[in-house]
């Protein structure tokens, strides 16, 4: 499937928030055929490390309230949940990253 347009294995990224440069919003997407293989966890570890090297101390995630695997991933970050907001079908979670 690698030669098919739109094919994705996995991607992760974070973007520093202009209003709080020590906080970054992050996102991870894993292609459907490759879910449940630990790729999101590995990407999360690498994103956390890269963020720490750049002075980011907090990650923010916006996720669907019913996406339990995504919630587990965020709560598995090394650090402590600092804030949670629940607005209907969407949750926002902030985690202070471990030093």
mmCIF file with all atom_site columns, C-alpha atoms in Angstrom:
data_model
loop_
_atom_site.group_PDB
_atom_site.id
_atom_site.type_symbol
_atom_site.label_atom_id
_atom_site.label_alt_id
_atom_site.label_comp_id
_atom_site.label_asym_id
_atom_site.label_entity_id
_atom_site.label_seq_id
_atom_site.pdbx_PDB_ins_code
_atom_site.Cartn_x
_atom_site.Cartn_y
_atom_site.Cartn_z
_atom_site.occupancy
_atom_site.B_iso_or_equiv
_atom_site.pdbx_formal_charge
_atom_site.auth_seq_id
_atom_site.auth_comp_id
_atom_site.auth_asym_id
_atom_site.auth_atom_id
_atom_site.pdbx_PDB_model_num
ATOM 1  C CA . UNK A 1 1  ? 0.000   0.000  0.000  1.00 0.00 ? 1  UNK A CA 1
ATOM 2  C CA . UNK A 1 2  ? 2.984   2.395  0.224  1.00 0.00 ? 2  UNK A CA 1
ATOM 3  C CA . UNK A 1 3  ? 2.572   3.417  -3.423 1.00 0.00 ? 3  UNK A CA 1
ATOM 4  C CA . UNK A 1 4  ? -1.072  4.447  -2.915 1.00 0.00 ? 4  UNK A CA 1
ATOM 5  C CA . UNK A 1 5  ? -1.779  8.190  -2.621 1.00 0.00 ? 5  UNK A CA 1
ATOM 6  C CA . UNK A 1 6  ? -2.935  9.159  0.837  1.00 0.00 ? 6  UNK A CA 1
ATOM 7  C CA . UNK A 1 7  ? -1.299  6.136  2.485  1.00 0.00 ? 7  UNK A CA 1
ATOM 8  C CA . UNK A 1 8  ? 0.025   6.840  5.983  1.00 0.00 ? 8  UNK A CA 1
ATOM 9  C CA . UNK A 1 9  ? 1.984   4.791  8.464  1.00 0.00 ? 9  UNK A CA 1
ATOM 10 C CA . UNK A 1 10 ? 2.124   7.322  11.308 1.00 0.00 ? 10 UNK A CA 1
ATOM 11 C CA . UNK A 1 11 ? 2.922   10.958 11.981 1.00 0.00 ? 11 UNK A CA 1
ATOM 12 C CA . UNK A 1 12 ? 3.407   13.040 15.100 1.00 0.00 ? 12 UNK A CA 1
ATOM 13 C CA . UNK A 1 13 ? 4.004   16.738 15.649 1.00 0.00 ? 13 UNK A CA 1
ATOM 14 C CA . UNK A 1 14 ? 3.852   19.473 18.231 1.00 0.00 ? 14 UNK A CA 1
ATOM 15 C CA . UNK A 1 15 ? 3.379   23.217 17.860 1.00 0.00 ? 15 UNK A CA 1
ATOM 16 C CA . UNK A 1 16 ? 4.490   25.690 20.495 1.00 0.00 ? 16 UNK A CA 1
ATOM 17 C CA . UNK A 1 17 ? 1.661   27.980 21.625 1.00 0.00 ? 17 UNK A CA 1
ATOM 18 C CA . UNK A 1 18 ? 2.444   31.652 20.916 1.00 0.00 ? 18 UNK A CA 1
ATOM 19 C CA . UNK A 1 19 ? 0.653   32.777 24.086 1.00 0.00 ? 19 UNK A CA 1
ATOM 20 C CA . UNK A 1 20 ? 2.644   30.328 26.253 1.00 0.00 ? 20 UNK A CA 1
ATOM 21 C CA . UNK A 1 21 ? 5.960   29.242 24.681 1.00 0.00 ? 21 UNK A CA 1
ATOM 22 C CA . UNK A 1 22 ? 6.493   26.552 27.335 1.00 0.00 ? 22 UNK A CA 1
ATOM 23 C CA . UNK A 1 23 ? 3.299   24.770 26.194 1.00 0.00 ? 23 UNK A CA 1
ATOM 24 C CA . UNK A 1 24 ? 2.783   22.915 22.937 1.00 0.00 ? 24 UNK A CA 1
ATOM 25 C CA . UNK A 1 25 ? -0.235  21.289 21.381 1.00 0.00 ? 25 UNK A CA 1
ATOM 26 C CA . UNK A 1 26 ? 0.556   17.863 19.987 1.00 0.00 ? 26 UNK A CA 1
ATOM 27 C CA . UNK A 1 27 ? -1.077  15.439 17.589 1.00 0.00 ? 27 UNK A CA 1
ATOM 28 C CA . UNK A 1 28 ? -0.417  11.863 16.556 1.00 0.00 ? 28 UNK A CA 1
ATOM 29 C CA . UNK A 1 29 ? -2.080  9.968  13.718 1.00 0.00 ? 29 UNK A CA 1
ATOM 30 C CA . UNK A 1 30 ? -1.537  6.279  13.027 1.00 0.00 ? 30 UNK A CA 1
ATOM 31 C CA . UNK A 1 31 ? -2.906  4.700  9.850  1.00 0.00 ? 31 UNK A CA 1
ATOM 32 C CA . UNK A 1 32 ? -5.778  2.300  10.496 1.00 0.00 ? 32 UNK A CA 1
ATOM 33 C CA . UNK A 1 33 ? -3.901  -0.873 9.420  1.00 0.00 ? 33 UNK A CA 1
ATOM 34 C CA . UNK A 1 34 ? -1.094  -0.057 11.876 1.00 0.00 ? 34 UNK A CA 1
ATOM 35 C CA . UNK A 1 35 ? -3.030  0.826  15.018 1.00 0.00 ? 35 UNK A CA 1
ATOM 36 C CA . UNK A 1 36 ? -2.579  -1.127 18.249 1.00 0.00 ? 36 UNK A CA 1
ATOM 37 C CA . UNK A 1 37 ? 1.094   -1.847 17.432 1.00 0.00 ? 37 UNK A CA 1
ATOM 38 C CA . UNK A 1 38 ? 2.662   0.675  19.812 1.00 0.00 ? 38 UNK A CA 1
ATOM 39 C CA . UNK A 1 39 ? 3.571   3.288  17.204 1.00 0.00 ? 39 UNK A CA 1
ATOM 40 C CA . UNK A 1 40 ? 1.636   6.076  18.927 1.00 0.00 ? 40 UNK A CA 1
ATOM 41 C CA . UNK A 1 41 ? 3.418   5.329  22.192 1.00 0.00 ? 41 UNK A CA 1
ATOM 42 C CA . UNK A 1 42 ? 6.835   5.452  20.499 1.00 0.00 ? 42 UNK A CA 1
ATOM 43 C CA . UNK A 1 43 ? 5.956   8.702  18.731 1.00 0.00 ? 43 UNK A CA 1
ATOM 44 C CA . UNK A 1 44 ? 4.748   10.159 22.026 1.00 0.00 ? 44 UNK A CA 1
ATOM 45 C CA . UNK A 1 45 ? 8.063   9.272  23.695 1.00 0.00 ? 45 UNK A CA 1
ATOM 46 C CA . UNK A 1 46 ? 10.039  10.944 20.909 1.00 0.00 ? 46 UNK A CA 1
ATOM 47 C CA . UNK A 1 47 ? 7.804   14.020 20.847 1.00 0.00 ? 47 UNK A CA 1
ATOM 48 C CA . UNK A 1 48 ? 8.150   14.416 24.619 1.00 0.00 ? 48 UNK A CA 1
ATOM 49 C CA . UNK A 1 49 ? 11.925  14.175 24.404 1.00 0.00 ? 49 UNK A CA 1
ATOM 50 C CA . UNK A 1 50 ? 12.155  16.635 21.505 1.00 0.00 ? 50 UNK A CA 1
ATOM 51 C CA . UNK A 1 51 ? 9.829   19.059 23.304 1.00 0.00 ? 51 UNK A CA 1
ATOM 52 C CA . UNK A 1 52 ? 11.899  18.932 26.487 1.00 0.00 ? 52 UNK A CA 1
ATOM 53 C CA . UNK A 1 53 ? 15.061  19.659 24.498 1.00 0.00 ? 53 UNK A CA 1
ATOM 54 C CA . UNK A 1 54 ? 13.336  22.799 23.214 1.00 0.00 ? 54 UNK A CA 1
ATOM 55 C CA . UNK A 1 55 ? 12.185  24.103 26.599 1.00 0.00 ? 55 UNK A CA 1
ATOM 56 C CA . UNK A 1 56 ? 8.589   22.888 26.374 1.00 0.00 ? 56 UNK A CA 1
ATOM 57 C CA . UNK A 1 57 ? 7.316   21.744 29.765 1.00 0.00 ? 57 UNK A CA 1
ATOM 58 C CA . UNK A 1 58 ? 3.623   21.129 29.026 1.00 0.00 ? 58 UNK A CA 1
ATOM 59 C CA . UNK A 1 59 ? 1.679   19.311 26.316 1.00 0.00 ? 59 UNK A CA 1
ATOM 60 C CA . UNK A 1 60 ? -1.938  20.051 25.431 1.00 0.00 ? 60 UNK A CA 1
ATOM 61 C CA . UNK A 1 61 ? -4.139  17.554 23.610 1.00 0.00 ? 61 UNK A CA 1
ATOM 62 C CA . UNK A 1 62 ? -7.607  18.011 22.153 1.00 0.00 ? 62 UNK A CA 1
ATOM 63 C CA . UNK A 1 63 ? -9.411  14.716 21.649 1.00 0.00 ? 63 UNK A CA 1
ATOM 64 C CA . UNK A 1 64 ? -12.805 13.207 21.204 1.00 0.00 ? 64 UNK A CA 1
ATOM 65 C CA . UNK A 1 65 ? -14.332 12.338 24.563 1.00 0.00 ? 65 UNK A CA 1
ATOM 66 C CA . UNK A 1 66 ? -15.099 8.802  23.404 1.00 0.00 ? 66 UNK A CA 1
ATOM 67 C CA . UNK A 1 67 ? -11.614 8.062  22.023 1.00 0.00 ? 67 UNK A CA 1
ATOM 68 C CA . UNK A 1 68 ? -10.420 5.913  24.922 1.00 0.00 ? 68 UNK A CA 1
ATOM 69 C CA . UNK A 1 69 ? -7.131  4.803  23.296 1.00 0.00 ? 69 UNK A CA 1
ATOM 70 C CA . UNK A 1 70 ? -6.168  8.474  22.814 1.00 0.00 ? 70 UNK A CA 1
ATOM 71 C CA . UNK A 1 71 ? -7.053  9.227  26.437 1.00 0.00 ? 71 UNK A CA 1
ATOM 72 C CA . UNK A 1 72 ? -4.864  6.324  27.595 1.00 0.00 ? 72 UNK A CA 1
ATOM 73 C CA . UNK A 1 73 ? -2.016  7.606  25.431 1.00 0.00 ? 73 UNK A CA 1
ATOM 74 C CA . UNK A 1 74 ? -2.183  11.122 26.909 1.00 0.00 ? 74 UNK A CA 1
ATOM 75 C CA . UNK A 1 75 ? -2.482  9.837  30.459 1.00 0.00 ? 75 UNK A CA 1
ATOM 76 C CA . UNK A 1 76 ? 0.536   7.609  29.826 1.00 0.00 ? 76 UNK A CA 1
ATOM 77 C CA . UNK A 1 77 ? 2.788   10.616 29.281 1.00 0.00 ? 77 UNK A CA 1
ATOM 78 C CA . UNK A 1 78 ? 5.579   10.918 31.812 1.00 0.00 ? 78 UNK A CA 1
ATOM 79 C CA . UNK A 1 79 ? 4.359   13.711 34.030 1.00 0.00 ? 79 UNK A CA 1
ATOM 80 C CA . UNK A 1 80 ? 1.175   14.816 35.735 1.00 0.00 ? 80 UNK A CA 1
ATOM 81 C CA . UNK A 1 81 ? -2.200  15.885 34.370 1.00 0.00 ? 81 UNK A CA 1
ATOM 82 C CA . UNK A 1 82 ? -2.345  19.627 35.060 1.00 0.00 ? 82 UNK A CA 1
ATOM 83 C CA . UNK A 1 83 ? -5.744  20.548 33.620 1.00 0.00 ? 83 UNK A CA 1
ATOM 84 C CA . UNK A 1 84 ? -8.780  18.944 32.004 1.00 0.00 ? 84 UNK A CA 1
ATOM 85 C CA . UNK A 1 85 ? -11.690 20.555 30.202 1.00 0.00 ? 85 UNK A CA 1
ATOM 86 C CA . UNK A 1 86 ? -14.707 18.629 28.974 1.00 0.00 ? 86 UNK A CA 1
ATOM 87 C CA . UNK A 1 87 ? -16.918 20.387 26.437 1.00 0.00 ? 87 UNK A CA 1
ATOM 88 C CA . UNK A 1 88 ? -19.477 17.957 25.094 1.00 0.00 ? 88 UNK A CA 1
ATOM 89 C CA . UNK A 1 89 ? -17.889 15.577 22.595 1.00 0.00 ? 89 UNK A CA 1
ATOM 90 C CA . UNK A 1 90 ? -14.395 17.116 22.949 1.00 0.00 ? 90 UNK A CA 1
ATOM 91 C CA . UNK A 1 91 ? -11.923 16.957 25.837 1.00 0.00 ? 91 UNK A CA 1
ATOM 92 C CA . UNK A 1 92 ? -8.780  19.012 26.320 1.00 0.00 ? 92 UNK A CA 1
ATOM 93 C CA . UNK A 1 93 ? -6.052  17.647 28.573 1.00 0.00 ? 93 UNK A CA 1
ATOM 94 C CA . UNK A 1 94 ? -2.832  19.378 29.607 1.00 0.00 ? 94 UNK A CA 1
ATOM 95 C CA . UNK A 1 95 ? 0.074   17.410 31.017 1.00 0.00 ? 95 UNK A CA 1
ATOM 96 C CA . UNK A 1 96 ? 3.122   18.838 32.786 1.00 0.00 ? 96 UNK A CA 1
ATOM 97 C CA . UNK A 1 97 ? 5.978   16.851 31.298 1.00 0.00 ? 97 UNK A CA 1
ATOM 98 C CA . UNK A 1 98 ? 8.438   15.173 33.643 1.00 0.00 ? 98 UNK A CA 1
ATOM 99 C CA . UNK A 1 99 ? 11.862  16.784 33.801 1.00 0.00 ? 99 UNK A CA 1
#
